[in-house]
Short mmCIF file of C-alpha atoms and ligand atoms in Angstrom, two decimals:
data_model
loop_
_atom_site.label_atom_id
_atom_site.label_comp_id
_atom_site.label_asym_id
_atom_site.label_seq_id
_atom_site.Cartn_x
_atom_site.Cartn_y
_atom_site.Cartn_z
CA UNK A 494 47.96 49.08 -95.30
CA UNK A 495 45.92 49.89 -92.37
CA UNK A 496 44.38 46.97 -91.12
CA UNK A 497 41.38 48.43 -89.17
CA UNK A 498 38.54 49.32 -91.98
CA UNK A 499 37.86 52.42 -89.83
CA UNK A 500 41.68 53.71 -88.76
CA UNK A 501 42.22 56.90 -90.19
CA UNK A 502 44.66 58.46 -88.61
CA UNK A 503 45.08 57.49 -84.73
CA UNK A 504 45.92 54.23 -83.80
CA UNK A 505 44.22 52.22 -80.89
CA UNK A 506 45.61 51.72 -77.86
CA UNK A 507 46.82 48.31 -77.71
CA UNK A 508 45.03 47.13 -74.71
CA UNK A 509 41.58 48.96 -75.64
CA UNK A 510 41.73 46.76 -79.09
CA UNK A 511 42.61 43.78 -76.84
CA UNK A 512 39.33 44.14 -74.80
CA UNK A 513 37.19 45.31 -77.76
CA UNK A 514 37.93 42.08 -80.11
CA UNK A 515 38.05 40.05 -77.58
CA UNK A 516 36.99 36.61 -78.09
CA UNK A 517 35.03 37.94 -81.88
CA UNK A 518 37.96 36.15 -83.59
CA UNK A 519 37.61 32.83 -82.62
CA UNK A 520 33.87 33.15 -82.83
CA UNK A 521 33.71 34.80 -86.25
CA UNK A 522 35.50 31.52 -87.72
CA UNK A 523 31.85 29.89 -87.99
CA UNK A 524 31.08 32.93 -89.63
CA UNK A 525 33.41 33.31 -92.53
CA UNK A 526 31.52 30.68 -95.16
CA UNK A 527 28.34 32.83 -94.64
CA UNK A 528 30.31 36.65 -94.88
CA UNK A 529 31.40 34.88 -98.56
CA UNK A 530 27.83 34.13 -99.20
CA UNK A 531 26.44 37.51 -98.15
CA UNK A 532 29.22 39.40 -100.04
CA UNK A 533 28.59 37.54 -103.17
CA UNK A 534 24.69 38.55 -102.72
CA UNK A 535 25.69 42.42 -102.31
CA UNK A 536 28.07 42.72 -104.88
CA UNK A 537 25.51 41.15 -107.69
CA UNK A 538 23.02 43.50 -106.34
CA UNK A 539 25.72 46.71 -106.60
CA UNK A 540 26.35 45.59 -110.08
CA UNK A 541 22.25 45.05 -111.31
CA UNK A 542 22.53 49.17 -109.76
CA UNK A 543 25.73 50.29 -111.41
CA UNK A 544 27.78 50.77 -108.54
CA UNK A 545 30.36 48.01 -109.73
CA UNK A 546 31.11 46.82 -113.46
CA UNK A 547 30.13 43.13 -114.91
CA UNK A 548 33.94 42.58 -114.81
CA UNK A 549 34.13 44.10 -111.06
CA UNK A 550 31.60 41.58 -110.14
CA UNK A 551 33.33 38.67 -111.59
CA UNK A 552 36.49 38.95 -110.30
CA UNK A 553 35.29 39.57 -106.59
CA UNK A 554 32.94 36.73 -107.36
CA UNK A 555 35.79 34.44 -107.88
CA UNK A 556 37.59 35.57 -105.11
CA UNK A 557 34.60 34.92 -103.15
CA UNK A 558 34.51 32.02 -103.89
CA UNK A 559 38.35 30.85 -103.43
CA UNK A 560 37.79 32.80 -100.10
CA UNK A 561 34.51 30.17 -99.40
CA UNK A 562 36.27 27.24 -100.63
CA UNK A 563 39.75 28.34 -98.41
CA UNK A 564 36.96 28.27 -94.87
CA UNK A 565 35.68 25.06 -96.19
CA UNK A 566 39.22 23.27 -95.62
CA UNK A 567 38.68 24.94 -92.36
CA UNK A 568 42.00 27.10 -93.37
CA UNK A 569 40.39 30.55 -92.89
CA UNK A 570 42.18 32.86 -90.48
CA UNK A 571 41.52 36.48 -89.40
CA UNK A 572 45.16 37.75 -89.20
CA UNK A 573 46.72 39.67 -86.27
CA UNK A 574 45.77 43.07 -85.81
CA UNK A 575 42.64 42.55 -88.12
CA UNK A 576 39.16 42.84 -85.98
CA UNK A 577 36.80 40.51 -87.55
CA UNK A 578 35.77 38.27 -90.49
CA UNK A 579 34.38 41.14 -92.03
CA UNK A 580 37.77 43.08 -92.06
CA UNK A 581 39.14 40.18 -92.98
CA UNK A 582 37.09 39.38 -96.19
CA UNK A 583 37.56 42.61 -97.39
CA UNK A 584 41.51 42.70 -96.84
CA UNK A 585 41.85 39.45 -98.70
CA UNK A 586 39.23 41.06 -101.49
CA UNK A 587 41.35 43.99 -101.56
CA UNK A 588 45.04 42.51 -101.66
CA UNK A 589 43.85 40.48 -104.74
CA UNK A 590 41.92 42.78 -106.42
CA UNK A 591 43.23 46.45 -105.14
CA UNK A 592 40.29 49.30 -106.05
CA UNK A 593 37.75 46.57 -106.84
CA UNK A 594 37.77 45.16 -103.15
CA UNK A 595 37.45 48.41 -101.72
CA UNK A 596 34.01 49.02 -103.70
CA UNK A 597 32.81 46.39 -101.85
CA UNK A 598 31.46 47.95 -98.77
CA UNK A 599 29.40 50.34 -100.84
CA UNK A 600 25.80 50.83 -98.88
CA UNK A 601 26.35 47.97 -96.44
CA UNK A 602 27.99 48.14 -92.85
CA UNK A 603 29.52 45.71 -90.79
CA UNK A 604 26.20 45.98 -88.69
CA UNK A 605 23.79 44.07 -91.37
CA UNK A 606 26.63 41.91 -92.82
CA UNK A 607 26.94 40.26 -89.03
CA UNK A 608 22.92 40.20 -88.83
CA UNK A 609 23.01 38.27 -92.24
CA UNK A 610 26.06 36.03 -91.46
CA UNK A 611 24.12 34.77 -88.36
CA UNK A 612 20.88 34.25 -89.51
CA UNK A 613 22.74 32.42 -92.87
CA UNK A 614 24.69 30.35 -90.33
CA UNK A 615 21.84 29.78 -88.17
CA UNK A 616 19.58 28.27 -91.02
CA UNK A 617 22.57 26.33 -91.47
CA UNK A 618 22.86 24.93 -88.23
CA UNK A 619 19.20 24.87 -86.99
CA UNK A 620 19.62 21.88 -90.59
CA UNK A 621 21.73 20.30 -88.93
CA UNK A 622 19.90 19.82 -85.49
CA UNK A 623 16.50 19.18 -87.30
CA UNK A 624 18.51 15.99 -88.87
CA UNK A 625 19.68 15.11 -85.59
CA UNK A 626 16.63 15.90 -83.73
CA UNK A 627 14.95 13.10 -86.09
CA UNK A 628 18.01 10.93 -86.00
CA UNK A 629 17.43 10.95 -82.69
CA UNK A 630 13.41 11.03 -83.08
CA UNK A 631 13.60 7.50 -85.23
CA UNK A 632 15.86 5.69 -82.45
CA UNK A 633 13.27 6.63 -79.90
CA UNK A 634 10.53 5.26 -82.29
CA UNK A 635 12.59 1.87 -83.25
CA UNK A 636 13.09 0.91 -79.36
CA UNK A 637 9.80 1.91 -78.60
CA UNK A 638 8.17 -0.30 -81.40
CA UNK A 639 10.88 -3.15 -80.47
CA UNK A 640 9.80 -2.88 -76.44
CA UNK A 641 6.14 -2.28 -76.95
CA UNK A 642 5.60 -5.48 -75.20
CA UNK A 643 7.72 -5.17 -72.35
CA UNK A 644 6.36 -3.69 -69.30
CA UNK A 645 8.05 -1.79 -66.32
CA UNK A 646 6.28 -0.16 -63.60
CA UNK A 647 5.08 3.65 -64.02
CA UNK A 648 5.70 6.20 -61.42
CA UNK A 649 3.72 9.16 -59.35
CA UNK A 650 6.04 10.79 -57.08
CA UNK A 651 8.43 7.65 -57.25
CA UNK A 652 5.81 5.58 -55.71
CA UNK A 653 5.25 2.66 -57.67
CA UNK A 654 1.99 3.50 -59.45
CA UNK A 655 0.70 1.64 -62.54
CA UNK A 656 1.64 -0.41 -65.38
CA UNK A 657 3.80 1.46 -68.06
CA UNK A 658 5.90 0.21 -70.48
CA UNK A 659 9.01 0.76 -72.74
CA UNK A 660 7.37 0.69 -75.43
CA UNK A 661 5.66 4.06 -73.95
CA UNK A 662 8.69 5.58 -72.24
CA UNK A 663 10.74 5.13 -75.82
CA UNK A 664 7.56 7.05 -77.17
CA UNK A 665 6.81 9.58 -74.73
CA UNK A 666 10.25 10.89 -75.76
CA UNK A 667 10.14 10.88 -79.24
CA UNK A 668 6.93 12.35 -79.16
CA UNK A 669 8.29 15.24 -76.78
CA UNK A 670 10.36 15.85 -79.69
CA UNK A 671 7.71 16.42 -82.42
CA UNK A 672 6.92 19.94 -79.95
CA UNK A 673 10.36 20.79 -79.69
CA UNK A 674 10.98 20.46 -83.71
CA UNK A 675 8.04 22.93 -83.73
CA UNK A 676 9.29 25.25 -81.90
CA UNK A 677 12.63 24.77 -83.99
CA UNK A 678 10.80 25.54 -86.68
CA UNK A 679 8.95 28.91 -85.64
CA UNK A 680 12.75 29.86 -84.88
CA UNK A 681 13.85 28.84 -88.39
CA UNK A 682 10.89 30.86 -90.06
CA UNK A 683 11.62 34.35 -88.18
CA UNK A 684 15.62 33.43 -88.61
CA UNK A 685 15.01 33.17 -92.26
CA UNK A 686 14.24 36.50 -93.48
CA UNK A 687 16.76 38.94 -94.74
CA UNK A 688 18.50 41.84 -93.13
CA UNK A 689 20.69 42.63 -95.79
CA UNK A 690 20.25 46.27 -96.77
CA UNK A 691 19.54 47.81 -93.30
CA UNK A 692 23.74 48.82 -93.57
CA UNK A 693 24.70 50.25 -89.93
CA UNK A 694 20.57 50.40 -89.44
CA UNK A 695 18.74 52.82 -91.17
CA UNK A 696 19.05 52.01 -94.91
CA UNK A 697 21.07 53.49 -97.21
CA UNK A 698 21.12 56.37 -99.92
CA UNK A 699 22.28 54.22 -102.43
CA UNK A 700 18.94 52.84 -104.32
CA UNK A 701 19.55 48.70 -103.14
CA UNK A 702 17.58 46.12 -104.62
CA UNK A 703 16.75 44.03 -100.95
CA UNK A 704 14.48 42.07 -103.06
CA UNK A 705 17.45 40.73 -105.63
CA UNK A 706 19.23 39.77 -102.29
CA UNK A 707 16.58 38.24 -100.44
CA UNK A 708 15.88 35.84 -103.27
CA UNK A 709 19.87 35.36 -104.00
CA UNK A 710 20.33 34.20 -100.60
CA UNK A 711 17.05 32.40 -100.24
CA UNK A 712 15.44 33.84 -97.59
CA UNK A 713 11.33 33.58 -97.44
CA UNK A 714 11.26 37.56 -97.21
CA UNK A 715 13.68 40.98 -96.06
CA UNK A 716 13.04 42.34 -92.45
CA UNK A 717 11.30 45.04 -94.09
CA UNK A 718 11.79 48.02 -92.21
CA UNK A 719 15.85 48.41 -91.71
CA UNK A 720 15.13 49.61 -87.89
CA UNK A 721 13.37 46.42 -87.05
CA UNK A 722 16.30 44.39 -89.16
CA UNK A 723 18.76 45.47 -86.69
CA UNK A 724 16.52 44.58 -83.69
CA UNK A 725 16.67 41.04 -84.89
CA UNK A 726 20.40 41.20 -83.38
CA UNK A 727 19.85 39.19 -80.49
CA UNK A 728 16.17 38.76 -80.91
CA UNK A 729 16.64 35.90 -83.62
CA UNK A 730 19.38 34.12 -81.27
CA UNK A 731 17.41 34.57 -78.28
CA UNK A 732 14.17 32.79 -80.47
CA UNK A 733 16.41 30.09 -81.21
CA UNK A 734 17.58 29.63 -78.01
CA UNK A 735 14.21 28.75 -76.70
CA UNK A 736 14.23 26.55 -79.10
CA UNK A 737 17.68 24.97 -78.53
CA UNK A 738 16.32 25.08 -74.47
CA UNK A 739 13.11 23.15 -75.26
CA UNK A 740 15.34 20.50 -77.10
CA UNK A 741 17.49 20.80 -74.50
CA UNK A 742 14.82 20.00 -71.64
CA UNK A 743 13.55 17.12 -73.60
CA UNK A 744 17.21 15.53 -73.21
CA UNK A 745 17.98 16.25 -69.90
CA UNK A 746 14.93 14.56 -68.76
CA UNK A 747 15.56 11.55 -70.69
CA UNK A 748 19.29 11.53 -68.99
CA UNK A 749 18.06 11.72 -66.09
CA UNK A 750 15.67 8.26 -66.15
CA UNK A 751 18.48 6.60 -67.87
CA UNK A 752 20.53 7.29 -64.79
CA UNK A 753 17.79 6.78 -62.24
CA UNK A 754 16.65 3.57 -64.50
CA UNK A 755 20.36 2.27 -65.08
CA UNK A 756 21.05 2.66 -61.06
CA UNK A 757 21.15 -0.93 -59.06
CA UNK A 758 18.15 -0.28 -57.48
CA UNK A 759 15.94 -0.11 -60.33
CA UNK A 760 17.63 -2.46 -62.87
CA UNK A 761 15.65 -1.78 -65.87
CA UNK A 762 18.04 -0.68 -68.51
CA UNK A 763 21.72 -1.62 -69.27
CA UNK A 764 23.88 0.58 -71.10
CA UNK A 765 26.43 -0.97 -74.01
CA UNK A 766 29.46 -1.28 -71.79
CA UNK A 767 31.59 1.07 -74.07
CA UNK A 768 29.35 3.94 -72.97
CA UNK A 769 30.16 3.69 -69.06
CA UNK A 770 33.00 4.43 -67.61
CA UNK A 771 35.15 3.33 -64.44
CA UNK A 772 35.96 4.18 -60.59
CA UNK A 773 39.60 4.65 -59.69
CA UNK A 774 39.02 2.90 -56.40
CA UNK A 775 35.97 0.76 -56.97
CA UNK A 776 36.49 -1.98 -59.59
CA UNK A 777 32.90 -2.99 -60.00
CA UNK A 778 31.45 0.70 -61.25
CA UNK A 779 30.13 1.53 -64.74
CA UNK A 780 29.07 4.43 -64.34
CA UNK A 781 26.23 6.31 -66.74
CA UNK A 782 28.75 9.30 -66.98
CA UNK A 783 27.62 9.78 -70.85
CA UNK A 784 23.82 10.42 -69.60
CA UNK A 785 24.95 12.80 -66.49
CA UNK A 786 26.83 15.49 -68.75
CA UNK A 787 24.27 15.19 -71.06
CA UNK A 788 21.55 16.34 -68.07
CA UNK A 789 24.34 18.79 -66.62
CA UNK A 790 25.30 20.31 -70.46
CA UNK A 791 21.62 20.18 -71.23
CA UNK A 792 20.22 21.59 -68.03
CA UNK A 793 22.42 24.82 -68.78
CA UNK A 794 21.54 24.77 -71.98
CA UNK A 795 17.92 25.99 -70.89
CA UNK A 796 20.09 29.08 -69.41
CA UNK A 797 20.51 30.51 -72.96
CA UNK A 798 17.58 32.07 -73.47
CA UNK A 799 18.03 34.38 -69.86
CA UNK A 800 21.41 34.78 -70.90
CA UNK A 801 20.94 36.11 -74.08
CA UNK A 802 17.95 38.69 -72.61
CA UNK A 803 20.27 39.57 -70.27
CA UNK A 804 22.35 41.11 -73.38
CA UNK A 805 19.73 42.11 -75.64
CA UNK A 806 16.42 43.24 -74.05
CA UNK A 807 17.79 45.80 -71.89
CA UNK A 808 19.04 47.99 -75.73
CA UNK A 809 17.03 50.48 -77.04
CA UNK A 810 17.07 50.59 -80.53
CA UNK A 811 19.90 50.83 -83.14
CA UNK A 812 23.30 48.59 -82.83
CA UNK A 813 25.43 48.34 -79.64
CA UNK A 814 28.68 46.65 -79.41
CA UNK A 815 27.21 44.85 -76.09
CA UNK A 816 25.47 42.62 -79.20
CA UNK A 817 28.78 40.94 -79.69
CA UNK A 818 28.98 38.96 -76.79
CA UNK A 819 25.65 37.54 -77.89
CA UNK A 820 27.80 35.51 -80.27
CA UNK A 821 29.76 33.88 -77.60
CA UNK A 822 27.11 32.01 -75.71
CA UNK A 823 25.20 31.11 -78.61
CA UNK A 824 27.50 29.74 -81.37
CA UNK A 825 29.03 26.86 -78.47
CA UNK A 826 25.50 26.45 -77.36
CA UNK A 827 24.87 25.13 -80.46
CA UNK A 828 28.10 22.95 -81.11
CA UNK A 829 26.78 22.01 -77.22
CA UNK A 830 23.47 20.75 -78.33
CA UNK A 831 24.90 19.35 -81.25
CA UNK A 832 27.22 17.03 -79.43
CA UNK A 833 24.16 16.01 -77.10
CA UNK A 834 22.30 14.77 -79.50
CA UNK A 835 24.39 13.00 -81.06
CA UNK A 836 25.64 10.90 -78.01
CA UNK A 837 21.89 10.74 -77.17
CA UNK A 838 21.34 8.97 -80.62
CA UNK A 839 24.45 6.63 -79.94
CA UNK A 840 23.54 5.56 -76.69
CA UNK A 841 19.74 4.98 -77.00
CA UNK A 842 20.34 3.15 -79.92
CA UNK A 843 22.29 0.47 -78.09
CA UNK A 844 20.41 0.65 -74.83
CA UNK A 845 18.86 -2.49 -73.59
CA UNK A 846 16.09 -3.17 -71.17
CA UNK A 847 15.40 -5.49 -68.31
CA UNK A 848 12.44 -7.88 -69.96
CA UNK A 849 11.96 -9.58 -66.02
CA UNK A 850 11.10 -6.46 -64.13
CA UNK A 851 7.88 -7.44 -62.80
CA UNK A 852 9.21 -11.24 -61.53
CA UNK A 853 9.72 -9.17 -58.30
CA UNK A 854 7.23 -8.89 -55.83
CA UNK A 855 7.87 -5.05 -55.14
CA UNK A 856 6.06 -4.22 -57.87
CA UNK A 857 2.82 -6.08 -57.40
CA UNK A 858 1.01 -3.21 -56.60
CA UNK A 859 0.92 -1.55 -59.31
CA UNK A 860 -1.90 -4.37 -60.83
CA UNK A 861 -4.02 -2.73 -57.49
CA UNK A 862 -5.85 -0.28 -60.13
CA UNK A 863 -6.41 -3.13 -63.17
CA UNK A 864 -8.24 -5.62 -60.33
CA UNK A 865 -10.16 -2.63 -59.03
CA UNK A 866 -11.41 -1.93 -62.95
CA UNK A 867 -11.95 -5.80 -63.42
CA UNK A 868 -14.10 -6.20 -60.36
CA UNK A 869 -16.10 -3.11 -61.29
CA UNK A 870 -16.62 -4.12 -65.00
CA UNK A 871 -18.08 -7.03 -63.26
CA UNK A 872 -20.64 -5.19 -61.72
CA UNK A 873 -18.89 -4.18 -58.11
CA UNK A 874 -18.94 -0.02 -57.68
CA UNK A 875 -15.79 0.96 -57.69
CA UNK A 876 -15.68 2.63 -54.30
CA UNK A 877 -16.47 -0.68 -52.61
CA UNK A 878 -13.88 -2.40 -55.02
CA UNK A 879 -11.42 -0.32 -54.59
CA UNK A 880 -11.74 -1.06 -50.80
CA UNK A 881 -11.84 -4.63 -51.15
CA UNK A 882 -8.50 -4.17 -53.30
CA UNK A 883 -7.08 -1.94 -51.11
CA UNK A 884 -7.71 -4.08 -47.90
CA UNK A 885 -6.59 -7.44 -50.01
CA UNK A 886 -2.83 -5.58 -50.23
CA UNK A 887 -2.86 -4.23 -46.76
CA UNK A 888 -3.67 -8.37 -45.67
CA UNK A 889 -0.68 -9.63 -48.20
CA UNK A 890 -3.61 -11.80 -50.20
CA UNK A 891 -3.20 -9.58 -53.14
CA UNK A 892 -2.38 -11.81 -56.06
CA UNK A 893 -2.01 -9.42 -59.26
CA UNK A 894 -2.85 -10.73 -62.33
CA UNK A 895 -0.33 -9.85 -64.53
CA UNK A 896 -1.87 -9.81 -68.37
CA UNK A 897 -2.91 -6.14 -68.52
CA UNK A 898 -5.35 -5.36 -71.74
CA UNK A 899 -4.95 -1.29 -72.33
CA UNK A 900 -6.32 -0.08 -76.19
CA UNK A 901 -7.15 3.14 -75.93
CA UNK A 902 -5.39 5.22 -77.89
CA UNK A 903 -1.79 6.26 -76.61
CA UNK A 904 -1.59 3.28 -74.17
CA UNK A 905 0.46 0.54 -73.76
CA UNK A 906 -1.72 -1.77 -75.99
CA UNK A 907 -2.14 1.08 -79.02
CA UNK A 908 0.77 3.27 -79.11
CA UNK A 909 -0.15 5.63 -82.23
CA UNK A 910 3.91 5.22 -83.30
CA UNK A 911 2.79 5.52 -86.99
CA UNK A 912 0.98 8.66 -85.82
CA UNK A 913 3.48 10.36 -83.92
CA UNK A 914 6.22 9.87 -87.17
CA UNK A 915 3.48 11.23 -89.21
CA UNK A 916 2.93 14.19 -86.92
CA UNK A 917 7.27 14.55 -87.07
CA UNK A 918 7.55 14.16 -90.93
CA UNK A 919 4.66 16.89 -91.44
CA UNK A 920 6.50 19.25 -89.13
CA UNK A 921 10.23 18.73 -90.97
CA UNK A 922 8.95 18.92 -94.09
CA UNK A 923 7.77 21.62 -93.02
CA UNK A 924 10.78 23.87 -92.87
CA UNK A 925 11.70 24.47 -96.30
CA UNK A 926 15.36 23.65 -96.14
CA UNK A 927 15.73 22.87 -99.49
CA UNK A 928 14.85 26.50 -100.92
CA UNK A 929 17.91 28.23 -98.66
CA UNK A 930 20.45 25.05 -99.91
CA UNK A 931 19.26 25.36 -103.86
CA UNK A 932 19.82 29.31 -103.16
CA UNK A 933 23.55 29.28 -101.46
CA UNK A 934 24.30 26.19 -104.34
CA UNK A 935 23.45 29.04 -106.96
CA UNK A 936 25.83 31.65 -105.63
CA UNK A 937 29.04 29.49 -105.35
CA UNK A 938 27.87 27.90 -108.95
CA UNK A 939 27.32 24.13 -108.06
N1 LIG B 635 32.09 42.39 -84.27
C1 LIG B 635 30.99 43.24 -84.39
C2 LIG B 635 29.71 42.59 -83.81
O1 LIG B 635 29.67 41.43 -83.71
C3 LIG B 635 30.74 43.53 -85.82
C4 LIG B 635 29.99 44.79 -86.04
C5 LIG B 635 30.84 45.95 -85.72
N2 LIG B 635 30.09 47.17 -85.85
C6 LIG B 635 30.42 48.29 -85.23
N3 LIG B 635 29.68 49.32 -85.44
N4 LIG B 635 31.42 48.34 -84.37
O2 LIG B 635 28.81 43.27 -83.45
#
């Protein structure tokens, strides 16, 4: 049996096949649950239009299904000399069930069934980083709420500047991440709606039902018009990716004041010793190696998005093979941001912070603006306050008083916590996941 769905009667050059698969094989893997799904989709859609039997439809539906449970043990292969999971699929469909397997393909082509495996595994995966996105989100919240009364001096261009506090620093992050789910979401809403039907881009003669198949597979509505379907190629990966890269920038940022904040020289936060790691020649050093490849994995993470463009925006319209490649920078970018957040979540968790910061004199200063605001509450203009303050530091007769009173909202006295998880829980509720899992429950009947 020829393994190449399109081999007629040449054979490829070995070396031309070698180049063209390339690395597809290893990334259509993460594909193969969703090819299952999308087949099973199609082929109760060519049955509601006559084009296979009730019985046709069952038996490729339980090999479907044998086929989704075999990836699920994580023992799906594509065999040598077959191209892709697609190929693949359909061989295994075919070797079972002979005539019926090969009915299969009937007005679909291997360009929409890769458009709807990616956007069925991205909804799949963009789950999974929502739910560690707020894993992540409620440890920021917890050590915030649990440090609110701690203070630690706040920074303009690493001068010491004014009073801050964990309790904000914990916040500011988890609130960074309420944008970032947003923007996770907008890339979950255009993900979510269904090429299925545009075959190799341009519809088909057969008359499909895209409406049975958007509703099988749960999407919130087709890409109507099959031209602009196979535009998504690329375009929905490269929508994601900004929103991977604005998850990513909220991490990397965060890694790098753990590092800066962990150093010596500022003191204010110790890391659980089972998250540093050692020198070969100096036998005092824990190092914060966990937080620097989460900046350096994190900071190229924000390099998807140009990446991607690079591929996809210089296309005209209609399917190119450079569109494959697409698939291997963004399927490890996401295992990549994956990982990060998860050793984020591990690591803040069991991060601890210096409660004696201010018992050293080098931070005094930063009390200059509260004296300044004291003396003019008291009736002094500022301007000639803030000389008197200013003068008072210069002279060493300072003497900073150190019980700060801030209450405006979003200060270190009133942190709005409660609103900022309200704002997060609005926004992931938001999403809709449940619709897409009831839908892909339905077609493997649990
Ligand atoms: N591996 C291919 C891709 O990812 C699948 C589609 C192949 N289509 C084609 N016309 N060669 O794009």
């Amino acid at each position: 049996m020829a393994k190449k769905l399109w081999e007629k009667n040449i054979t490829v050059n070995p070396e031309i096949e070698r180049f063209t698969v390339g690395r597809d094989i290893e990334m259509d893997l993460f594909l193969a649950p969703y090819d299952v799904l999308g087949s099973i989709a199609h082929s109760t859609m060519l049955q509601s239009i006559n084009l296979l039997t009730k019985e046709e439809m069952d038996e490729l539906h339980r090999e479907l299904r044998e086929i989704y449970a075999i990836a699920e043990r994580g023992e799906f292969t594509i065999e040598e000399g077959v191209e892709d999971v697609h190929s693949q699929v359909e061989l295994m469909l075919t070797r079972k069930l002979g005539d019926t397997g090969k009915k299969i393909h009937s007005g679909r082509s291997r360009n929409d069934q890769v458009l709807v495996d990616l956007k069925l595994y991205t909804r799949n995966q963009l789950k999974l980083i929502c739910d560690g996105v707020k894993g992540l989100f409620d440890s920021l919240i917890a050590q915030s709420n649990r440090y609110k009364n701690v203070l630690m001096p706040g920074y303009t261009h690493l001068q010491v500047a004014m009073p801050s506090s964990f309790g904000l620093w914990f916040g500011a992050y988890a609130e960074g991440l309420t944008d970032d789910m947003l923007f996770l979401q907008a890339a979950y809403r255009m993900c979510n709606r269904n090429p299925l039907g545009s075959a190799a881009g341009y519809g088909s003669s057969f008359p499909l039902n895209r409406t049975m198949t958007t509703e099988l597979l749960g999407f919130d509505s087709m890409n109507y018009n099959v031209v602009y379907a196979q535009m998504g190629r690329g375009k929905s990966e490269r929508n994601v990716a900004y929103a991977l890269a604005s998850v990513a920038g909220t991490l990397a940022k965060l890694a790098f004041d753990a590092c800066m904040f962990n150093s010596q020289n500022f003191g204010f936060v110790k890391l659980p010793a089972e998250c540093t790691t050692g020198s070969s020649i100096m036998p005092h050093k824990k190092n914060p190696d966990v937080f620097e490849l989460l900046r350096a994995k994190c900071n190229r993470l924000q390099a998807l998005p140009t990446d991607i463009i690079m591929i996809m925006n210089n296309l005209p319209s209609g399917y190119f093979r450079d569109l494959q490649i697409i698939k291997e920078l963004f399927i490890p970018a996401v295992n990549e941001l994956k990982e990060c957040i998860k050793m984020a979540t591990y690591i803040i968790q069991r991060m601890e912070v210096n409660e004696n910061i201010l018992d050293d004199p080098r931070y005094d200063a930063m009390f200059s603006v509260e004296e300044v605001n004291r003396l003019a509450s008291a009736g002094m203009p500022f301007r000639d306050a803030y000389k008197k303050v200013g003068l008072d530091i210069e002279a060493g007769t300072f003497v900073p008083d150190k019980k700060i009173s801030h209450t405006h909202e979003g200060s270190i006295g009133n942190l709005c916590n409660d609103c900022i998880e309200q704002l997060m829980d609005e926004i992931y509720s938001g999403f809709g996941f449940e619709k897409a899992e009831k839908a892909e429950n339905a077609l493997l009947k649990r």
